[in-house]
Amino acid sequence: MKRLIRQFLRFSAVGVSAFALDYVLLLVLVERLGMQYLLAATLSFTISIVYSYFLSMRFVYTRRGDISRTEEIIAFFVVSFIGLALNDALLYLFAGHIDIDYRIAKVIVGVIVSFWNFVSRKVFVDKDRFHDLESDFAFRESPMGKKLQERDKEPGRGMRLLRW
């Protein structure tokens, strides 16, 4: 559990910096360049995803050995682009229909999307995605846990997200 908390704190630090980049770009694109807020939000979020990928893989997540770098990048960006869809849909709902200023709506949406990003990246991208769950539920000592540990020690084995 401590590892999960430390990882969440590192994720939060990367996320705050990525959100700051996203938010500043959004303001510049809308306020200075006159771009429509949803188009600007899509562009700024996409740039922050790339920034977040490099920081996350360096400081937050452990590289998975059971998938290639290409599969890892694809998994990260698929999860991120679902986050983008969620970002744009909620921003449209809050700013376009509930009439919350887009700058305030972006902060609310940022908090919501950050939870999606952490959980989904933990499950689909992180090598240690199940280790905290294993310790919480004494999974390692169960017959299934022991079987999976032995299987994962074999070269080229492990749970794969994608098979190409």
Tab-separated table of N, CA and C in Angstrom:
chain	number	residue	atom	x	y	z
A	1	MET	N	0.824	-1.195	0.000
A	1	MET	CA	0.000	0.000	0.000
A	1	MET	C	0.866	1.257	0.000
A	2	LYS	N	2.013	1.208	0.720
A	2	LYS	CA	2.893	2.371	0.748
A	2	LYS	C	3.441	2.673	-0.637
A	3	ARG	N	3.745	1.611	-1.391
A	3	ARG	CA	4.251	1.793	-2.748
A	3	ARG	C	3.203	2.484	-3.621
A	4	LEU	N	1.948	2.085	-3.460
A	4	LEU	CA	0.866	2.694	-4.226
A	4	LEU	C	0.710	4.169	-3.862
A	5	ILE	N	0.823	4.495	-2.597
A	5	ILE	CA	0.715	5.893	-2.162
A	5	ILE	C	1.871	6.716	-2.716
A	6	ARG	N	3.100	6.180	-2.626
A	6	ARG	CA	4.258	6.891	-3.192
A	6	ARG	C	4.082	7.088	-4.691
A	7	GLN	N	3.602	6.050	-5.357
A	7	GLN	CA	3.406	6.153	-6.795
A	7	GLN	C	2.332	7.195	-7.114
A	8	PHE	N	1.265	7.215	-6.331
A	8	PHE	CA	0.215	8.208	-6.556
A	8	PHE	C	0.745	9.617	-6.331
A	9	LEU	N	1.610	9.803	-5.344
A	9	LEU	CA	2.194	11.128	-5.102
A	9	LEU	C	3.091	11.554	-6.265
A	10	ARG	N	3.892	10.632	-6.785
A	10	ARG	CA	4.716	10.946	-7.961
A	10	ARG	C	3.830	11.241	-9.174
A	11	PHE	N	2.786	10.418	-9.347
A	11	PHE	CA	1.832	10.639	-10.430
A	11	PHE	C	1.210	12.028	-10.288
A	12	SER	N	0.865	12.405	-9.068
A	12	SER	CA	0.244	13.709	-8.816
A	12	SER	C	1.187	14.846	-9.177
A	13	ALA	N	2.477	14.707	-8.826
A	13	ALA	CA	3.451	15.748	-9.162
A	13	ALA	C	3.583	15.902	-10.676
A	14	VAL	N	3.689	14.771	-11.374
A	14	VAL	CA	3.752	14.824	-12.841
A	14	VAL	C	2.443	15.388	-13.386
A	15	GLY	N	1.324	14.935	-12.821
A	15	GLY	CA	0.013	15.391	-13.279
A	15	GLY	C	-0.207	16.879	-13.083
A	16	VAL	N	0.245	17.404	-11.959
A	16	VAL	CA	0.091	18.846	-11.708
A	16	VAL	C	0.899	19.639	-12.727
A	17	SER	N	2.124	19.189	-12.996
A	17	SER	CA	2.926	19.921	-13.978
A	17	SER	C	2.326	19.796	-15.382
A	18	ALA	N	1.816	18.610	-15.722
A	18	ALA	CA	1.173	18.428	-17.031
A	18	ALA	C	-0.104	19.257	-17.115
A	19	PHE	N	-0.864	19.304	-16.018
A	19	PHE	CA	-2.080	20.116	-16.011
A	19	PHE	C	-1.736	21.596	-16.141
A	20	ALA	N	-0.658	22.037	-15.479
A	20	ALA	CA	-0.245	23.435	-15.587
A	20	ALA	C	0.085	23.781	-17.044
A	21	LEU	N	0.811	22.893	-17.699
A	21	LEU	CA	1.117	23.088	-19.117
A	21	LEU	C	-0.166	23.132	-19.933
A	22	ASP	N	-1.051	22.184	-19.713
A	22	ASP	CA	-2.336	22.103	-20.406
A	22	ASP	C	-3.135	23.390	-20.205
A	23	TYR	N	-3.225	23.827	-18.962
A	23	TYR	CA	-4.039	25.001	-18.622
A	23	TYR	C	-3.467	26.284	-19.226
A	24	VAL	N	-2.161	26.462	-19.113
A	24	VAL	CA	-1.530	27.666	-19.678
A	24	VAL	C	-1.684	27.683	-21.194
A	25	LEU	N	-1.460	26.535	-21.837
A	25	LEU	CA	-1.652	26.474	-23.288
A	25	LEU	C	-3.107	26.778	-23.671
A	26	LEU	N	-4.041	26.239	-22.899
A	26	LEU	CA	-5.459	26.515	-23.150
A	26	LEU	C	-5.730	28.011	-23.092
A	27	LEU	N	-5.249	28.674	-22.051
A	27	LEU	CA	-5.475	30.119	-21.910
A	27	LEU	C	-4.830	30.905	-23.047
A	28	VAL	N	-3.613	30.549	-23.411
A	28	VAL	CA	-2.922	31.243	-24.505
A	28	VAL	C	-3.680	31.058	-25.813
A	29	LEU	N	-4.086	29.821	-26.083
A	29	LEU	CA	-4.788	29.553	-27.340
A	29	LEU	C	-6.136	30.262	-27.419
A	30	VAL	N	-6.855	30.335	-26.305
A	30	VAL	CA	-8.172	30.981	-26.311
A	30	VAL	C	-8.048	32.493	-26.174
A	31	GLU	N	-7.335	32.928	-25.148
A	31	GLU	CA	-7.296	34.354	-24.822
A	31	GLU	C	-6.411	35.163	-25.772
A	32	ARG	N	-5.288	34.606	-26.176
A	32	ARG	CA	-4.347	35.351	-27.021
A	32	ARG	C	-4.549	35.098	-28.512
A	33	LEU	N	-4.859	33.847	-28.854
A	33	LEU	CA	-4.969	33.510	-30.275
A	33	LEU	C	-6.409	33.417	-30.761
A	34	GLY	N	-7.381	33.532	-29.851
A	34	GLY	CA	-8.786	33.550	-30.222
A	34	GLY	C	-9.360	32.214	-30.678
A	35	MET	N	-8.718	31.129	-30.302
A	35	MET	CA	-9.192	29.809	-30.704
A	35	MET	C	-10.429	29.429	-29.885
A	36	GLN	N	-11.336	28.667	-30.456
A	36	GLN	CA	-12.526	28.166	-29.755
A	36	GLN	C	-12.063	27.269	-28.615
A	37	TYR	N	-12.718	27.345	-27.437
A	37	TYR	CA	-12.208	26.685	-26.234
A	37	TYR	C	-12.111	25.160	-26.351
A	38	LEU	N	-13.020	24.491	-27.036
A	38	LEU	CA	-12.930	23.033	-27.140
A	38	LEU	C	-11.775	22.595	-28.044
A	39	LEU	N	-11.587	23.304	-29.135
A	39	LEU	CA	-10.462	23.002	-30.014
A	39	LEU	C	-9.149	23.268	-29.279
A	40	ALA	N	-9.088	24.388	-28.563
A	40	ALA	CA	-7.892	24.715	-27.788
A	40	ALA	C	-7.654	23.687	-26.690
A	41	ALA	N	-8.719	23.222	-26.037
A	41	ALA	CA	-8.593	22.213	-24.974
A	41	ALA	C	-8.067	20.901	-25.535
A	42	THR	N	-8.514	20.539	-26.726
A	42	THR	CA	-8.033	19.312	-27.363
A	42	THR	C	-6.547	19.419	-27.681
A	43	LEU	N	-6.148	20.525	-28.245
A	43	LEU	CA	-4.745	20.721	-28.605
A	43	LEU	C	-3.857	20.781	-27.359
A	44	SER	N	-4.258	21.551	-26.365
A	44	SER	CA	-3.436	21.687	-25.158
A	44	SER	C	-3.348	20.364	-24.398
A	45	PHE	N	-4.445	19.619	-24.340
A	45	PHE	CA	-4.445	18.320	-23.660
A	45	PHE	C	-3.529	17.341	-24.386
A	46	THR	N	-3.575	17.345	-25.704
A	46	THR	CA	-2.736	16.445	-26.501
A	46	THR	C	-1.253	16.735	-26.270
A	47	ILE	N	-0.886	17.987	-26.234
A	47	ILE	CA	0.511	18.348	-25.959
A	47	ILE	C	0.903	17.912	-24.549
A	48	SER	N	0.004	18.085	-23.607
A	48	SER	CA	0.320	17.685	-22.230
A	48	SER	C	0.416	16.165	-22.087
A	49	ILE	N	-0.272	15.414	-22.941
A	49	ILE	CA	-0.164	13.949	-22.924
A	49	ILE	C	1.256	13.523	-23.287
A	50	VAL	N	1.813	14.114	-24.310
A	50	VAL	CA	3.173	13.778	-24.736
A	50	VAL	C	4.162	14.110	-23.611
A	51	TYR	N	4.018	15.292	-23.048
A	51	TYR	CA	4.849	15.717	-21.923
A	51	TYR	C	4.704	14.738	-20.757
A	52	SER	N	3.478	14.378	-20.449
A	52	SER	CA	3.184	13.471	-19.346
A	52	SER	C	3.758	12.081	-19.585
A	53	TYR	N	3.728	11.615	-20.821
A	53	TYR	CA	4.271	10.291	-21.123
A	53	TYR	C	5.729	10.199	-20.700
A	54	PHE	N	6.529	11.160	-21.146
A	54	PHE	CA	7.956	11.102	-20.847
A	54	PHE	C	8.229	11.194	-19.346
A	55	LEU	N	7.546	12.096	-18.660
A	55	LEU	CA	7.751	12.207	-17.212
A	55	LEU	C	7.220	10.980	-16.467
A	56	SER	N	6.064	10.487	-16.875
A	56	SER	CA	5.468	9.331	-16.192
A	56	SER	C	6.336	8.092	-16.319
A	57	MET	N	6.856	7.853	-17.501
A	57	MET	CA	7.668	6.661	-17.700
A	57	MET	C	9.034	6.797	-17.022
A	58	ARG	N	9.434	8.016	-16.750
A	58	ARG	CA	10.710	8.244	-16.061
A	58	ARG	C	10.553	8.190	-14.542
A	59	PHE	N	9.470	8.776	-14.012
A	59	PHE	CA	9.356	8.968	-12.571
A	59	PHE	C	8.215	8.213	-11.891
A	60	VAL	N	7.230	7.728	-12.640
A	60	VAL	CA	6.044	7.158	-12.003
A	60	VAL	C	5.934	5.656	-12.225
A	61	TYR	N	5.941	5.237	-13.457
A	61	TYR	CA	5.671	3.841	-13.774
A	61	TYR	C	6.949	3.082	-14.094
A	62	THR	N	6.899	1.793	-13.866
A	62	THR	CA	8.011	0.908	-14.183
A	62	THR	C	7.767	0.320	-15.561
A	63	ARG	N	8.790	0.356	-16.383
A	63	ARG	CA	8.654	-0.186	-17.734
A	63	ARG	C	8.310	-1.658	-17.675
A	64	ARG	N	7.299	-2.039	-18.440
A	64	ARG	CA	6.875	-3.436	-18.503
A	64	ARG	C	7.779	-4.200	-19.446
A	65	GLY	N	8.285	-5.337	-18.989
A	65	GLY	CA	9.141	-6.171	-19.824
A	65	GLY	C	8.357	-7.137	-20.687
A	66	ASP	N	7.057	-7.281	-20.401
A	66	ASP	CA	6.270	-8.273	-21.129
A	66	ASP	C	5.620	-7.720	-22.387
A	67	ILE	N	5.821	-6.444	-22.659
A	67	ILE	CA	5.335	-5.863	-23.906
A	67	ILE	C	6.442	-4.998	-24.488
A	68	SER	N	6.401	-4.787	-25.785
A	68	SER	CA	7.416	-3.975	-26.446
A	68	SER	C	7.190	-2.500	-26.126
A	69	ARG	N	8.193	-1.709	-26.407
A	69	ARG	CA	8.090	-0.257	-26.197
A	69	ARG	C	6.936	0.301	-27.042
A	70	THR	N	6.784	-0.208	-28.251
A	70	THR	CA	5.691	0.240	-29.119
A	70	THR	C	4.335	-0.054	-28.489
A	71	GLU	N	4.177	-1.277	-27.967
A	71	GLU	CA	2.911	-1.639	-27.312
A	71	GLU	C	2.674	-0.770	-26.072
A	72	GLU	N	3.737	-0.494	-25.332
A	72	GLU	CA	3.641	0.350	-24.144
A	72	GLU	C	3.175	1.757	-24.521
A	73	ILE	N	3.767	2.316	-25.556
A	73	ILE	CA	3.395	3.659	-26.017
A	73	ILE	C	1.950	3.658	-26.506
A	74	ILE	N	1.580	2.642	-27.263
A	74	ILE	CA	0.203	2.546	-27.755
A	74	ILE	C	-0.763	2.466	-26.580
A	75	ALA	N	-0.461	1.622	-25.594
A	75	ALA	CA	-1.330	1.494	-24.417
A	75	ALA	C	-1.450	2.829	-23.693
A	76	PHE	N	-0.328	3.511	-23.499
A	76	PHE	CA	-0.341	4.801	-22.807
A	76	PHE	C	-1.216	5.804	-23.554
A	77	PHE	N	-1.025	5.880	-24.867
A	77	PHE	CA	-1.762	6.881	-25.634
A	77	PHE	C	-3.229	6.510	-25.842
A	78	VAL	N	-3.554	5.241	-25.925
A	78	VAL	CA	-4.967	4.844	-26.006
A	78	VAL	C	-5.684	5.280	-24.727
A	79	VAL	N	-5.072	4.964	-23.587
A	79	VAL	CA	-5.641	5.373	-22.297
A	79	VAL	C	-5.740	6.896	-22.230
A	80	SER	N	-4.703	7.579	-22.686
A	80	SER	CA	-4.686	9.042	-22.646
A	80	SER	C	-5.735	9.660	-23.562
A	81	PHE	N	-5.933	9.068	-24.731
A	81	PHE	CA	-6.917	9.640	-25.644
A	81	PHE	C	-8.348	9.357	-25.199
A	82	ILE	N	-8.544	8.304	-24.432
A	82	ILE	CA	-9.850	8.129	-23.774
A	82	ILE	C	-10.021	9.245	-22.743
A	83	GLY	N	-8.934	9.553	-22.041
A	83	GLY	CA	-8.941	10.697	-21.118
A	83	GLY	C	-9.230	11.998	-21.851
A	84	LEU	N	-8.699	12.148	-23.056
A	84	LEU	CA	-8.976	13.334	-23.873
A	84	LEU	C	-10.460	13.422	-24.218
A	85	ALA	N	-11.048	12.306	-24.609
A	85	ALA	CA	-12.482	12.290	-24.923
A	85	ALA	C	-13.306	12.659	-23.687
A	86	LEU	N	-12.911	12.115	-22.553
A	86	LEU	CA	-13.577	12.440	-21.295
A	86	LEU	C	-13.398	13.922	-20.967
A	87	ASN	N	-12.204	14.426	-21.153
A	87	ASN	CA	-11.896	15.842	-20.924
A	87	ASN	C	-12.797	16.739	-21.772
A	88	ASP	N	-12.833	16.459	-23.064
A	88	ASP	CA	-13.616	17.307	-23.971
A	88	ASP	C	-15.116	17.201	-23.709
A	89	ALA	N	-15.596	15.990	-23.439
A	89	ALA	CA	-17.029	15.812	-23.182
A	89	ALA	C	-17.459	16.535	-21.908
A	90	LEU	N	-16.665	16.394	-20.853
A	90	LEU	CA	-17.021	17.069	-19.595
A	90	LEU	C	-16.872	18.582	-19.705
A	91	LEU	N	-15.850	19.026	-20.406
A	91	LEU	CA	-15.666	20.461	-20.606
A	91	LEU	C	-16.842	21.028	-21.408
A	92	TYR	N	-17.267	20.322	-22.419
A	92	TYR	CA	-18.423	20.744	-23.211
A	92	TYR	C	-19.684	20.776	-22.346
A	93	LEU	N	-19.855	19.758	-21.515
A	93	LEU	CA	-21.013	19.711	-20.623
A	93	LEU	C	-21.000	20.876	-19.644
A	94	PHE	N	-19.881	21.053	-18.951
A	94	PHE	CA	-19.811	22.093	-17.917
A	94	PHE	C	-19.829	23.502	-18.507
A	95	ALA	N	-19.016	23.751	-19.520
A	95	ALA	CA	-18.921	25.105	-20.087
A	95	ALA	C	-20.031	25.390	-21.095
A	96	GLY	N	-20.415	24.365	-21.846
A	96	GLY	CA	-21.395	24.581	-22.903
A	96	GLY	C	-22.840	24.468	-22.468
A	97	HIS	N	-23.113	23.644	-21.460
A	97	HIS	CA	-24.505	23.412	-21.070
A	97	HIS	C	-24.836	23.859	-19.650
A	98	ILE	N	-23.906	23.684	-18.744
A	98	ILE	CA	-24.175	24.098	-17.367
A	98	ILE	C	-23.758	25.547	-17.169
A	99	ASP	N	-23.074	26.107	-18.137
A	99	ASP	CA	-22.688	27.524	-18.166
A	99	ASP	C	-21.651	27.907	-17.110
A	100	ILE	N	-20.721	27.000	-16.856
A	100	ILE	CA	-19.585	27.303	-15.993
A	100	ILE	C	-18.491	27.857	-16.902
A	101	ASP	N	-17.824	28.908	-16.468
A	101	ASP	CA	-16.735	29.485	-17.241
A	101	ASP	C	-15.734	28.379	-17.600
A	102	TYR	N	-15.252	28.371	-18.848
A	102	TYR	CA	-14.401	27.286	-19.321
A	102	TYR	C	-13.130	27.154	-18.482
A	103	ARG	N	-12.629	28.240	-17.909
A	103	ARG	CA	-11.405	28.184	-17.097
A	103	ARG	C	-11.653	27.441	-15.785
A	104	ILE	N	-12.811	27.660	-15.189
A	104	ILE	CA	-13.175	26.954	-13.958
A	104	ILE	C	-13.531	25.503	-14.286
A	105	ALA	N	-14.284	25.323	-15.371
A	105	ALA	CA	-14.659	23.973	-15.797
A	105	ALA	C	-13.420	23.124	-16.056
A	106	LYS	N	-12.387	23.721	-16.639
A	106	LYS	CA	-11.152	22.981	-16.941
A	106	LYS	C	-10.504	22.447	-15.669
A	107	VAL	N	-10.551	23.210	-14.591
A	107	VAL	CA	-9.982	22.751	-13.318
A	107	VAL	C	-10.789	21.572	-12.777
A	108	ILE	N	-12.111	21.676	-12.809
A	108	ILE	CA	-12.985	20.585	-12.335
A	108	ILE	C	-12.750	19.331	-13.168
A	109	VAL	N	-12.726	19.502	-14.468
A	109	VAL	CA	-12.517	18.382	-15.383
A	109	VAL	C	-11.126	17.775	-15.181
A	110	GLY	N	-10.143	18.616	-14.930
A	110	GLY	CA	-8.781	18.129	-14.696
A	110	GLY	C	-8.699	17.175	-13.517
A	111	VAL	N	-9.427	17.475	-12.450
A	111	VAL	CA	-9.444	16.598	-11.276
A	111	VAL	C	-10.096	15.257	-11.629
A	112	ILE	N	-11.212	15.311	-12.320
A	112	ILE	CA	-11.935	14.084	-12.690
A	112	ILE	C	-11.088	13.213	-13.615
A	113	VAL	N	-10.512	13.805	-14.635
A	113	VAL	CA	-9.734	13.057	-15.620
A	113	VAL	C	-8.455	12.488	-14.997
A	114	SER	N	-7.906	13.180	-13.995
A	114	SER	CA	-6.687	12.670	-13.358
A	114	SER	C	-6.930	11.321	-12.688
A	115	PHE	N	-8.109	11.112	-12.114
A	115	PHE	CA	-8.407	9.812	-11.524
A	115	PHE	C	-8.484	8.726	-12.602
A	116	TRP	N	-9.117	9.035	-13.713
A	116	TRP	CA	-9.158	8.090	-14.835
A	116	TRP	C	-7.737	7.746	-15.269
A	117	ASN	N	-6.903	8.781	-15.431
A	117	ASN	CA	-5.544	8.559	-15.903
A	117	ASN	C	-4.748	7.671	-14.960
A	118	PHE	N	-4.829	7.926	-13.671
A	118	PHE	CA	-4.035	7.128	-12.729
A	118	PHE	C	-4.472	5.670	-12.731
A	119	VAL	N	-5.750	5.438	-12.564
A	119	VAL	CA	-6.251	4.061	-12.466
A	119	VAL	C	-6.014	3.304	-13.767
A	120	SER	N	-6.342	3.905	-14.879
A	120	SER	CA	-6.199	3.198	-16.154
A	120	SER	C	-4.737	2.964	-16.510
A	121	ARG	N	-3.877	3.924	-16.243
A	121	ARG	CA	-2.452	3.715	-16.525
A	121	ARG	C	-1.857	2.688	-15.574
A	122	LYS	N	-2.326	2.678	-14.353
A	122	LYS	CA	-1.855	1.678	-13.386
A	122	LYS	C	-2.202	0.275	-13.887
A	123	VAL	N	-3.386	0.109	-14.399
A	123	VAL	CA	-3.837	-1.202	-14.851
A	123	VAL	C	-3.200	-1.599	-16.183
A	124	PHE	N	-3.120	-0.673	-17.134
A	124	PHE	CA	-2.731	-1.042	-18.497
A	124	PHE	C	-1.279	-0.773	-18.856
A	125	VAL	N	-0.590	0.117	-18.138
A	125	VAL	CA	0.751	0.523	-18.544
A	125	VAL	C	1.819	0.084	-17.550
A	126	ASP	N	1.528	0.131	-16.265
A	126	ASP	CA	2.538	-0.073	-15.233
A	126	ASP	C	2.887	-1.545	-15.037
A	127	LYS	N	4.183	-1.848	-14.959
A	127	LYS	CA	4.650	-3.214	-14.709
A	127	LYS	C	4.151	-3.729	-13.369
A	128	ASP	N	4.149	-2.879	-12.368
A	128	ASP	CA	3.770	-3.273	-11.011
A	128	ASP	C	2.281	-3.084	-10.752
A	129	ARG	N	1.471	-3.192	-11.794
A	129	ARG	CA	0.057	-2.878	-11.686
A	129	ARG	C	-0.700	-3.744	-10.697
A	130	PHE	N	-0.265	-4.963	-10.464
A	130	PHE	CA	-1.000	-5.833	-9.561
A	130	PHE	C	-0.282	-6.078	-8.237
A	131	HIS	N	0.933	-5.618	-8.101
A	131	HIS	CA	1.708	-5.943	-6.910
A	131	HIS	C	1.075	-5.411	-5.630
A	132	ASP	N	0.528	-4.206	-5.648
A	132	ASP	CA	-0.104	-3.669	-4.445
A	132	ASP	C	-1.368	-4.440	-4.110
A	133	LEU	N	-2.115	-4.843	-5.109
A	133	LEU	CA	-3.305	-5.644	-4.853
A	133	LEU	C	-2.917	-6.998	-4.282
A	134	GLU	N	-1.824	-7.559	-4.794
A	134	GLU	CA	-1.376	-8.844	-4.290
A	134	GLU	C	-1.091	-8.779	-2.804
A	135	SER	N	-0.383	-7.753	-2.367
A	135	SER	CA	-0.036	-7.680	-0.950
A	135	SER	C	-1.262	-7.392	-0.102
A	136	ASP	N	-2.190	-6.596	-0.594
A	136	ASP	CA	-3.386	-6.277	0.175
A	136	ASP	C	-4.255	-7.498	0.419
A	137	PHE	N	-4.291	-8.416	-0.496
A	137	PHE	CA	-5.189	-9.565	-0.385
A	137	PHE	C	-4.442	-10.893	-0.218
A	138	ALA	N	-3.192	-10.775	0.216
A	138	ALA	CA	-2.359	-11.966	0.419
A	138	ALA	C	-2.359	-12.847	-0.818
A	139	PHE	N	-2.405	-12.197	-1.956
A	139	PHE	CA	-2.506	-12.915	-3.219
A	139	PHE	C	-1.273	-13.758	-3.497
A	140	ARG	N	-0.123	-13.225	-3.132
A	140	ARG	CA	1.120	-13.937	-3.441
A	140	ARG	C	1.171	-15.331	-2.833
A	141	GLU	N	0.562	-15.494	-1.693
A	141	GLU	CA	0.631	-16.774	-0.999
A	141	GLU	C	-0.467	-17.743	-1.420
A	142	SER	N	-1.411	-17.268	-2.179
A	142	SER	CA	-2.479	-18.160	-2.632
A	142	SER	C	-1.946	-19.072	-3.734
A	143	PRO	N	-2.600	-20.195	-3.971
A	143	PRO	CA	-2.153	-21.091	-5.060
A	143	PRO	C	-2.093	-20.379	-6.412
A	144	MET	N	-3.086	-19.543	-6.706
A	144	MET	CA	-3.090	-18.826	-7.975
A	144	MET	C	-1.935	-17.827	-8.027
A	145	GLY	N	-1.689	-17.122	-6.928
A	145	GLY	CA	-0.589	-16.164	-6.879
A	145	GLY	C	0.753	-16.831	-7.115
A	146	LYS	N	0.968	-17.972	-6.488
A	146	LYS	CA	2.224	-18.699	-6.674
A	146	LYS	C	2.370	-19.193	-8.113
A	147	LYS	N	1.275	-19.649	-8.669
A	147	LYS	CA	1.312	-20.132	-10.050
A	147	LYS	C	1.662	-18.991	-11.008
A	148	LEU	N	1.049	-17.808	-10.814
A	148	LEU	CA	1.336	-16.666	-11.676
A	148	LEU	C	2.773	-16.179	-11.497
A	149	GLN	N	3.278	-16.194	-10.268
A	149	GLN	CA	4.655	-15.778	-10.033
A	149	GLN	C	5.632	-16.693	-10.757
A	150	GLU	N	5.389	-17.983	-10.707
A	150	GLU	CA	6.253	-18.932	-11.398
A	150	GLU	C	6.166	-18.741	-12.912
A	151	ARG	N	4.957	-18.565	-13.392
A	151	ARG	CA	4.765	-18.373	-14.830
A	151	ARG	C	5.458	-17.106	-15.309
A	152	ASP	N	5.367	-16.021	-14.517
A	152	ASP	CA	5.962	-14.748	-14.920
A	152	ASP	C	7.483	-14.775	-14.902
A	153	LYS	N	8.088	-15.748	-14.242
A	153	LYS	CA	9.548	-15.863	-14.209
A	153	LYS	C	10.088	-16.460	-15.505
A	154	GLU	N	9.239	-17.151	-16.229
A	154	GLU	CA	9.663	-17.767	-17.484
A	154	GLU	C	9.942	-16.676	-18.514
A	155	PRO	N	11.017	-16.812	-19.300
A	155	PRO	CA	11.324	-15.808	-20.321
A	155	PRO	C	10.168	-15.656	-21.316
A	156	GLY	N	9.837	-14.411	-21.604
A	156	GLY	CA	8.799	-14.136	-22.592
A	156	GLY	C	7.391	-14.338	-22.086
A	157	ARG	N	7.239	-14.578	-20.774
A	157	ARG	CA	5.909	-14.820	-20.220
A	157	ARG	C	5.435	-13.593	-19.473
A	158	GLY	N	4.248	-13.642	-19.014
A	158	GLY	CA	3.654	-12.567	-18.244
A	158	GLY	C	2.341	-12.176	-18.844
A	159	MET	N	1.617	-11.370	-18.130
A	159	MET	CA	0.331	-10.909	-18.632
A	159	MET	C	0.581	-9.843	-19.671
A	160	ARG	N	0.045	-10.017	-20.851
A	160	ARG	CA	0.231	-9.050	-21.927
A	160	ARG	C	-1.039	-8.258	-22.133
A	161	LEU	N	-0.847	-6.973	-22.369
A	161	LEU	CA	-1.997	-6.130	-22.656
A	161	LEU	C	-2.427	-6.322	-24.114
A	162	LEU	N	-1.461	-6.300	-24.981
A	162	LEU	CA	-1.773	-6.370	-26.419
A	162	LEU	C	-0.909	-7.450	-27.060
A	163	ARG	N	-1.450	-8.151	-27.998
A	163	ARG	CA	-0.661	-9.095	-28.799
A	163	ARG	C	-0.779	-8.624	-30.243
A	164	TRP	N	0.371	-8.416	-30.860
A	164	TRP	CA	0.370	-7.927	-32.236
A	164	TRP	C	0.810	-9.007	-33.159
